[in-house]
Amino acid sequence: MSIFAGARKCNLKILAEELGETVNDSHKLKDLKKIILASKEYDEESAKEWMNMIVNERKEREENEIRKEEIAEQKRQEVIAEQKRQEEIAERRRQDEIQIAEQKRQEEIELRKLEYEEQKRKDEMEFELQKICLGAEGRSLNSNSVANKNGNSTQIKPRLEIHHLMQKFNSDENDISLYLIMFERLAKQAEILENTWVTHLLGSLPYDVAQLIAREPDEIANDYGEV
């Protein structure tokens, strides 16, 4: 019979049940054929229609299952791709953090280096300034010694460090004219000899200015009015 040509056991089992017959999985293909043909409800044309319907429904179910599996696989691949993307983002962020931390570390090293160099420069300037002050003080004392030998009765006053009385000159904050007026007043109040004013003033001036004064000849460098 053409109805059974290429028929599958599962489809024949369904057809037999549609005809009102009781069958189970133990029935073989040839048994199902006999049961269908012997059924009182069997009609060849109706059976063909049923069989076509059964085959189409099964095919549709199988196609739906395939589509579901494809959709599930697509979603699985999307999840994997998203996980990979998130991992790549996390890795880039981690690398960025490492780079930023390294850059910050290098900047801190460079800053400490600059601070060290600046402190070293200030120490050297302070040392040079002290040398200049000592040199100026020596020239002033020599001048007083010569004056005393020539009969000058002026008494040399004990030296008072004027930088204890006023801050160093800062061109950004101080006016030079007012600063010198204040210096002169304090020098007089401290009874500092005028011929040593330059020596005391050098310790309160910026290094470059003090260096310029120290390079002048003694008669100018020791004369407060000339300076």
PDB file of C-alpha atoms in Angstrom:
ATOM      1  CA  MET A   1       0.000   0.000   0.000  1.00  0.00           C
ATOM      2  CA  SER A   2       1.364   3.460  -0.927  1.00  0.00           C
ATOM      3  CA  ILE A   3       0.321   4.850   2.464  1.00  0.00           C
ATOM      4  CA  PHE A   4       3.021   2.750   4.095  1.00  0.00           C
ATOM      5  CA  ALA A   5       5.791   3.569   1.597  1.00  0.00           C
ATOM      6  CA  GLY A   6       8.675   5.053   3.558  1.00  0.00           C
ATOM      7  CA  ALA A   7       6.447   5.408   6.610  1.00  0.00           C
ATOM      8  CA  ARG A   8       8.153   5.757   9.985  1.00  0.00           C
ATOM      9  CA  LYS A   9       7.128   3.682  12.974  1.00  0.00           C
ATOM     10  CA  CYS A  10       6.380   6.772  15.081  1.00  0.00           C
ATOM     11  CA  ASN A  11       3.994   8.123  12.415  1.00  0.00           C
ATOM     12  CA  LEU A  12       2.182   4.786  12.008  1.00  0.00           C
ATOM     13  CA  LYS A  13       1.758   4.578  15.771  1.00  0.00           C
ATOM     14  CA  ILE A  14       0.061   7.976  15.791  1.00  0.00           C
ATOM     15  CA  LEU A  15      -2.169   6.977  12.847  1.00  0.00           C
ATOM     16  CA  ALA A  16      -3.233   3.796  14.630  1.00  0.00           C
ATOM     17  CA  GLU A  17      -4.154   5.817  17.720  1.00  0.00           C
ATOM     18  CA  GLU A  18      -6.146   8.221  15.529  1.00  0.00           C
ATOM     19  CA  LEU A  19      -8.103   5.214  14.241  1.00  0.00           C
ATOM     20  CA  GLY A  20      -8.954   4.288  17.827  1.00  0.00           C
ATOM     21  CA  GLU A  21      -6.536   1.385  18.144  1.00  0.00           C
ATOM     22  CA  THR A  22      -4.455   0.650  21.197  1.00  0.00           C
ATOM     23  CA  VAL A  23      -0.752   0.363  20.445  1.00  0.00           C
ATOM     24  CA  ASN A  24       2.530   0.687  22.340  1.00  0.00           C
ATOM     25  CA  ASP A  25       6.231   0.949  21.692  1.00  0.00           C
ATOM     26  CA  SER A  26       6.623  -2.817  21.628  1.00  0.00           C
ATOM     27  CA  HIS A  27       4.706  -3.086  18.346  1.00  0.00           C
ATOM     28  CA  LYS A  28       6.942  -3.446  15.342  1.00  0.00           C
ATOM     29  CA  LEU A  29       6.451  -1.678  12.011  1.00  0.00           C
ATOM     30  CA  LYS A  30       4.734  -4.677  10.391  1.00  0.00           C
ATOM     31  CA  ASP A  31       2.447  -5.072  13.416  1.00  0.00           C
ATOM     32  CA  LEU A  32       1.346  -1.449  13.168  1.00  0.00           C
ATOM     33  CA  LYS A  33       0.565  -1.888   9.466  1.00  0.00           C
ATOM     34  CA  LYS A  34      -1.653  -4.910  10.213  1.00  0.00           C
ATOM     35  CA  ILE A  35      -3.449  -3.094  13.041  1.00  0.00           C
ATOM     36  CA  ILE A  36      -4.167  -0.076  10.821  1.00  0.00           C
ATOM     37  CA  LEU A  37      -5.458  -2.182   7.911  1.00  0.00           C
ATOM     38  CA  ALA A  38      -7.633  -4.237  10.258  1.00  0.00           C
ATOM     39  CA  SER A  39      -9.147  -1.193  11.943  1.00  0.00           C
ATOM     40  CA  LYS A  40     -12.870  -0.652  11.416  1.00  0.00           C
ATOM     41  CA  GLU A  41     -12.207   3.063  11.032  1.00  0.00           C
ATOM     42  CA  TYR A  42      -9.659   2.549   8.277  1.00  0.00           C
ATOM     43  CA  ASP A  43     -10.327   4.298   5.008  1.00  0.00           C
ATOM     44  CA  GLU A  44      -7.478   4.598   2.542  1.00  0.00           C
ATOM     45  CA  GLU A  45      -8.144   8.193   1.504  1.00  0.00           C
ATOM     46  CA  SER A  46      -8.737   9.375   5.045  1.00  0.00           C
ATOM     47  CA  ALA A  47      -5.672   7.465   6.185  1.00  0.00           C
ATOM     48  CA  LYS A  48      -3.556   9.202   3.537  1.00  0.00           C
ATOM     49  CA  GLU A  49      -4.798  12.603   4.672  1.00  0.00           C
ATOM     50  CA  TRP A  50      -4.107  11.718   8.289  1.00  0.00           C
ATOM     51  CA  MET A  51      -0.674  10.428   7.435  1.00  0.00           C
ATOM     52  CA  ASN A  52       0.177  13.589   5.493  1.00  0.00           C
ATOM     53  CA  MET A  53      -1.049  15.686   8.404  1.00  0.00           C
ATOM     54  CA  ILE A  54       0.953  13.601  10.884  1.00  0.00           C
ATOM     55  CA  VAL A  55       4.101  13.862   8.749  1.00  0.00           C
ATOM     56  CA  ASN A  56       3.691  17.614   8.265  1.00  0.00           C
ATOM     57  CA  GLU A  57       3.067  18.226  11.963  1.00  0.00           C
ATOM     58  CA  ARG A  58       6.102  16.162  12.919  1.00  0.00           C
ATOM     59  CA  LYS A  59       8.192  17.972  10.307  1.00  0.00           C
ATOM     60  CA  GLU A  60       6.995  21.310  11.638  1.00  0.00           C
ATOM     61  CA  ARG A  61       7.789  20.279  15.210  1.00  0.00           C
ATOM     62  CA  GLU A  62      11.259  19.164  14.154  1.00  0.00           C
ATOM     63  CA  GLU A  63      11.827  22.431  12.308  1.00  0.00           C
ATOM     64  CA  ASN A  64      10.645  24.343  15.368  1.00  0.00           C
ATOM     65  CA  GLU A  65      13.032  22.359  17.519  1.00  0.00           C
ATOM     66  CA  ILE A  66      15.851  23.107  15.112  1.00  0.00           C
ATOM     67  CA  ARG A  67      14.967  26.812  15.173  1.00  0.00           C
ATOM     68  CA  LYS A  68      14.850  26.760  18.961  1.00  0.00           C
ATOM     69  CA  GLU A  69      18.234  25.079  19.064  1.00  0.00           C
ATOM     70  CA  GLU A  70      19.617  27.623  16.609  1.00  0.00           C
ATOM     71  CA  ILE A  71      18.200  30.504  18.671  1.00  0.00           C
ATOM     72  CA  ALA A  72      19.572  28.961  21.854  1.00  0.00           C
ATOM     73  CA  GLU A  73      22.975  28.514  20.206  1.00  0.00           C
ATOM     74  CA  GLN A  74      22.893  32.090  18.940  1.00  0.00           C
ATOM     75  CA  LYS A  75      22.083  33.354  22.427  1.00  0.00           C
ATOM     76  CA  ARG A  76      24.849  31.192  23.865  1.00  0.00           C
ATOM     77  CA  GLN A  77      27.309  32.646  21.360  1.00  0.00           C
ATOM     78  CA  GLU A  78      26.073  36.152  22.184  1.00  0.00           C
ATOM     79  CA  VAL A  79      26.626  35.486  25.891  1.00  0.00           C
ATOM     80  CA  ILE A  80      30.127  34.196  25.154  1.00  0.00           C
ATOM     81  CA  ALA A  81      30.837  37.231  22.959  1.00  0.00           C
ATOM     82  CA  GLU A  82      29.548  39.600  25.665  1.00  0.00           C
ATOM     83  CA  GLN A  83      31.645  37.875  28.304  1.00  0.00           C
ATOM     84  CA  LYS A  84      34.677  38.184  26.059  1.00  0.00           C
ATOM     85  CA  ARG A  85      33.891  41.861  25.430  1.00  0.00           C
ATOM     86  CA  GLN A  86      33.550  42.524  29.168  1.00  0.00           C
ATOM     87  CA  GLU A  87      36.816  40.693  29.821  1.00  0.00           C
ATOM     88  CA  GLU A  88      38.541  42.806  27.166  1.00  0.00           C
ATOM     89  CA  ILE A  89      37.093  45.983  28.707  1.00  0.00           C
ATOM     90  CA  ALA A  90      38.246  44.879  32.158  1.00  0.00           C
ATOM     91  CA  GLU A  91      41.706  44.067  30.809  1.00  0.00           C
ATOM     92  CA  ARG A  92      41.976  47.449  29.061  1.00  0.00           C
ATOM     93  CA  ARG A  93      40.859  49.161  32.257  1.00  0.00           C
ATOM     94  CA  ARG A  94      43.425  47.182  34.237  1.00  0.00           C
ATOM     95  CA  GLN A  95      46.164  48.112  31.767  1.00  0.00           C
ATOM     96  CA  ASP A  96      45.071  51.764  31.900  1.00  0.00           C
ATOM     97  CA  GLU A  97      45.222  51.702  35.706  1.00  0.00           C
ATOM     98  CA  ILE A  98      48.689  50.154  35.572  1.00  0.00           C
ATOM     99  CA  GLN A  99      49.808  52.809  33.086  1.00  0.00           C
ATOM    100  CA  ILE A 100      48.314  55.634  35.168  1.00  0.00           C
ATOM    101  CA  ALA A 101      49.914  54.258  38.338  1.00  0.00           C
ATOM    102  CA  GLU A 102      53.282  53.982  36.595  1.00  0.00           C
ATOM    103  CA  GLN A 103      52.942  57.500  35.192  1.00  0.00           C
ATOM    104  CA  LYS A 104      52.054  58.814  38.639  1.00  0.00           C
ATOM    105  CA  ARG A 105      55.030  56.980  40.135  1.00  0.00           C
ATOM    106  CA  GLN A 106      57.352  58.497  37.522  1.00  0.00           C
ATOM    107  CA  GLU A 107      55.887  61.948  38.165  1.00  0.00           C
ATOM    108  CA  GLU A 108      56.458  61.534  41.904  1.00  0.00           C
ATOM    109  CA  ILE A 109      60.037  60.427  41.260  1.00  0.00           C
ATOM    110  CA  GLU A 110      60.578  63.431  38.983  1.00  0.00           C
ATOM    111  CA  LEU A 111      58.982  65.751  41.559  1.00  0.00           C
ATOM    112  CA  ARG A 112      61.211  64.413  44.335  1.00  0.00           C
ATOM    113  CA  LYS A 113      64.195  64.823  42.026  1.00  0.00           C
ATOM    114  CA  LEU A 114      63.241  68.435  41.300  1.00  0.00           C
ATOM    115  CA  GLU A 115      62.681  69.105  44.997  1.00  0.00           C
ATOM    116  CA  TYR A 116      66.075  67.610  45.777  1.00  0.00           C
ATOM    117  CA  GLU A 117      67.762  69.700  43.077  1.00  0.00           C
ATOM    118  CA  GLU A 118      65.972  72.831  44.284  1.00  0.00           C
ATOM    119  CA  GLN A 119      66.999  72.198  47.884  1.00  0.00           C
ATOM    120  CA  LYS A 120      70.546  71.487  46.760  1.00  0.00           C
ATOM    121  CA  ARG A 121      70.568  74.749  44.780  1.00  0.00           C
ATOM    122  CA  LYS A 122      69.251  76.683  47.788  1.00  0.00           C
ATOM    123  CA  ASP A 123      71.864  75.110  50.063  1.00  0.00           C
ATOM    124  CA  GLU A 124      74.610  76.030  47.617  1.00  0.00           C
ATOM    125  CA  MET A 125      73.259  79.575  47.327  1.00  0.00           C
ATOM    126  CA  GLU A 126      73.074  79.864  51.108  1.00  0.00           C
ATOM    127  CA  PHE A 127      76.634  78.621  51.405  1.00  0.00           C
ATOM    128  CA  GLU A 128      77.840  81.096  48.791  1.00  0.00           C
ATOM    129  CA  LEU A 129      75.895  83.886  50.477  1.00  0.00           C
ATOM    130  CA  GLN A 130      77.539  83.098  53.792  1.00  0.00           C
ATOM    131  CA  LYS A 131      80.923  83.235  52.082  1.00  0.00           C
ATOM    132  CA  ILE A 132      80.019  86.613  50.596  1.00  0.00           C
ATOM    133  CA  CYS A 133      78.850  87.930  53.969  1.00  0.00           C
ATOM    134  CA  LEU A 134      81.999  86.698  55.673  1.00  0.00           C
ATOM    135  CA  GLY A 135      84.108  88.323  52.954  1.00  0.00           C
ATOM    136  CA  ALA A 136      82.258  91.607  53.262  1.00  0.00           C
ATOM    137  CA  GLU A 137      82.539  91.481  57.040  1.00  0.00           C
ATOM    138  CA  GLY A 138      86.275  90.873  56.761  1.00  0.00           C
ATOM    139  CA  ARG A 139      86.696  93.867  54.446  1.00  0.00           C
ATOM    140  CA  SER A 140      84.681  96.015  56.849  1.00  0.00           C
ATOM    141  CA  LEU A 141      86.785  94.954  59.834  1.00  0.00           C
ATOM    142  CA  ASN A 142      89.976  95.667  57.898  1.00  0.00           C
ATOM    143  CA  SER A 143      88.651  99.125  57.083  1.00  0.00           C
ATOM    144  CA  ASN A 144      87.918  99.773  60.768  1.00  0.00           C
ATOM    145  CA  SER A 145      91.364  98.529  61.728  1.00  0.00           C
ATOM    146  CA  VAL A 146      92.989 100.961  59.315  1.00  0.00           C
ATOM    147  CA  ALA A 147      90.843 103.782  60.637  1.00  0.00           C
ATOM    148  CA  ASN A 148      91.837 102.987  64.230  1.00  0.00           C
ATOM    149  CA  LYS A 149      95.509 102.972  63.280  1.00  0.00           C
ATOM    150  CA  ASN A 150      95.061 106.422  61.745  1.00  0.00           C
ATOM    151  CA  GLY A 151      93.727 107.752  65.022  1.00  0.00           C
ATOM    152  CA  ASN A 152      90.042 107.218  64.413  1.00  0.00           C
ATOM    153  CA  SER A 153      88.510 106.910  67.844  1.00  0.00           C
ATOM    154  CA  THR A 154      85.225 105.465  66.630  1.00  0.00           C
ATOM    155  CA  GLN A 155      84.424 102.406  68.700  1.00  0.00           C
ATOM    156  CA  ILE A 156      83.417  99.230  66.859  1.00  0.00           C
ATOM    157  CA  LYS A 157      80.055  98.120  68.136  1.00  0.00           C
ATOM    158  CA  PRO A 158      79.335  94.453  68.795  1.00  0.00           C
ATOM    159  CA  ARG A 159      77.733  92.881  65.705  1.00  0.00           C
ATOM    160  CA  LEU A 160      73.995  92.132  65.973  1.00  0.00           C
ATOM    161  CA  GLU A 161      72.522  89.854  63.311  1.00  0.00           C
ATOM    162  CA  ILE A 162      69.839  92.028  61.761  1.00  0.00           C
ATOM    163  CA  HIS A 163      68.250  89.076  59.979  1.00  0.00           C
ATOM    164  CA  HIS A 164      66.964  88.150  63.448  1.00  0.00           C
ATOM    165  CA  LEU A 165      64.995  91.391  63.397  1.00  0.00           C
ATOM    166  CA  MET A 166      63.555  91.350  59.856  1.00  0.00           C
ATOM    167  CA  GLN A 167      62.770  88.842  57.131  1.00  0.00           C
ATOM    168  CA  LYS A 168      64.758  88.419  53.941  1.00  0.00           C
ATOM    169  CA  PHE A 169      63.800  90.669  51.053  1.00  0.00           C
ATOM    170  CA  ASN A 170      61.225  89.134  48.698  1.00  0.00           C
ATOM    171  CA  SER A 171      60.726  91.015  45.430  1.00  0.00           C
ATOM    172  CA  ASP A 172      57.250  89.512  45.033  1.00  0.00           C
ATOM    173  CA  GLU A 173      56.062  90.752  48.423  1.00  0.00           C
ATOM    174  CA  ASN A 174      58.307  93.670  49.454  1.00  0.00           C
ATOM    175  CA  ASP A 175      58.924  97.165  48.117  1.00  0.00           C
ATOM    176  CA  ILE A 176      62.697  97.784  48.009  1.00  0.00           C
ATOM    177  CA  SER A 177      62.423 101.426  49.114  1.00  0.00           C
ATOM    178  CA  LEU A 178      60.284 100.613  52.155  1.00  0.00           C
ATOM    179  CA  TYR A 179      62.472  97.615  52.902  1.00  0.00           C
ATOM    180  CA  LEU A 180      65.641  99.750  52.975  1.00  0.00           C
ATOM    181  CA  ILE A 181      63.947 102.368  55.161  1.00  0.00           C
ATOM    182  CA  MET A 182      62.957  99.657  57.624  1.00  0.00           C
ATOM    183  CA  PHE A 183      66.475  98.215  57.491  1.00  0.00           C
ATOM    184  CA  GLU A 184      68.041 101.599  58.255  1.00  0.00           C
ATOM    185  CA  ARG A 185      65.688 102.193  61.188  1.00  0.00           C
ATOM    186  CA  LEU A 186      66.367  98.776  62.676  1.00  0.00           C
ATOM    187  CA  ALA A 187      70.110  99.166  62.126  1.00  0.00           C
ATOM    188  CA  LYS A 188      70.070 102.471  64.011  1.00  0.00           C
ATOM    189  CA  GLN A 189      67.913 101.067  66.818  1.00  0.00           C
ATOM    190  CA  ALA A 190      70.285  98.116  67.129  1.00  0.00           C
ATOM    191  CA  GLU A 191      73.208 100.569  67.194  1.00  0.00           C
ATOM    192  CA  ILE A 192      74.867  98.828  64.292  1.00  0.00           C
ATOM    193  CA  LEU A 193      77.768 100.836  62.911  1.00  0.00           C
ATOM    194  CA  GLU A 194      76.913 102.344  59.538  1.00  0.00           C
ATOM    195  CA  ASN A 195      80.161 101.116  58.031  1.00  0.00           C
ATOM    196  CA  THR A 196      78.908  97.542  58.636  1.00  0.00           C
ATOM    197  CA  TRP A 197      75.408  98.085  57.264  1.00  0.00           C
ATOM    198  CA  VAL A 198      76.319  96.538  53.915  1.00  0.00           C
ATOM    199  CA  THR A 199      77.537  93.396  55.651  1.00  0.00           C
ATOM    200  CA  HIS A 200      74.234  93.035  57.503  1.00  0.00           C
ATOM    201  CA  LEU A 201      72.190  93.948  54.447  1.00  0.00           C
ATOM    202  CA  LEU A 202      73.827  91.251  52.301  1.00  0.00           C
ATOM    203  CA  GLY A 203      72.406  88.545  54.530  1.00  0.00           C
ATOM    204  CA  SER A 204      68.882  89.816  53.854  1.00  0.00           C
ATOM    205  CA  LEU A 205      69.148  90.222  50.079  1.00  0.00           C
ATOM    206  CA  PRO A 206      68.581  87.606  47.347  1.00  0.00           C
ATOM    207  CA  TYR A 207      71.667  85.649  46.386  1.00  0.00           C
ATOM    208  CA  ASP A 208      72.083  87.183  42.924  1.00  0.00           C
ATOM    209  CA  VAL A 209      71.861  90.759  44.281  1.00  0.00           C
ATOM    210  CA  ALA A 210      74.288  90.003  47.112  1.00  0.00           C
ATOM    211  CA  GLN A 211      76.698  88.493  44.613  1.00  0.00           C
ATOM    212  CA  LEU A 212      76.627  91.645  42.467  1.00  0.00           C
ATOM    213  CA  ILE A 213      77.414  93.828  45.487  1.00  0.00           C
ATOM    214  CA  ALA A 214      80.210  91.522  46.619  1.00  0.00           C
ATOM    215  CA  ARG A 215      81.902  91.864  43.237  1.00  0.00           C
ATOM    216  CA  GLU A 216      82.163  95.644  43.578  1.00  0.00           C
ATOM    217  CA  PRO A 217      85.462  97.221  44.743  1.00  0.00           C
ATOM    218  CA  ASP A 218      85.867  97.455  48.511  1.00  0.00           C
ATOM    219  CA  GLU A 219      85.367 101.226  48.631  1.00  0.00           C
ATOM    220  CA  ILE A 220      81.967 100.805  46.943  1.00  0.00           C
ATOM    221  CA  ALA A 221      80.924  97.458  48.449  1.00  0.00           C
ATOM    222  CA  ASN A 222      81.471  98.786  51.997  1.00  0.00           C
ATOM    223  CA  ASP A 223      79.736 102.126  51.376  1.00  0.00           C
ATOM    224  CA  TYR A 224      76.013 101.759  52.141  1.00  0.00           C
ATOM    225  CA  GLY A 225      75.223 104.995  50.328  1.00  0.00           C
ATOM    226  CA  GLU A 226      76.952 103.810  47.163  1.00  0.00           C
ATOM    227  CA  VAL A 227      75.285 100.411  47.308  1.00  0.00           C
TER     228      VAL A 227
END
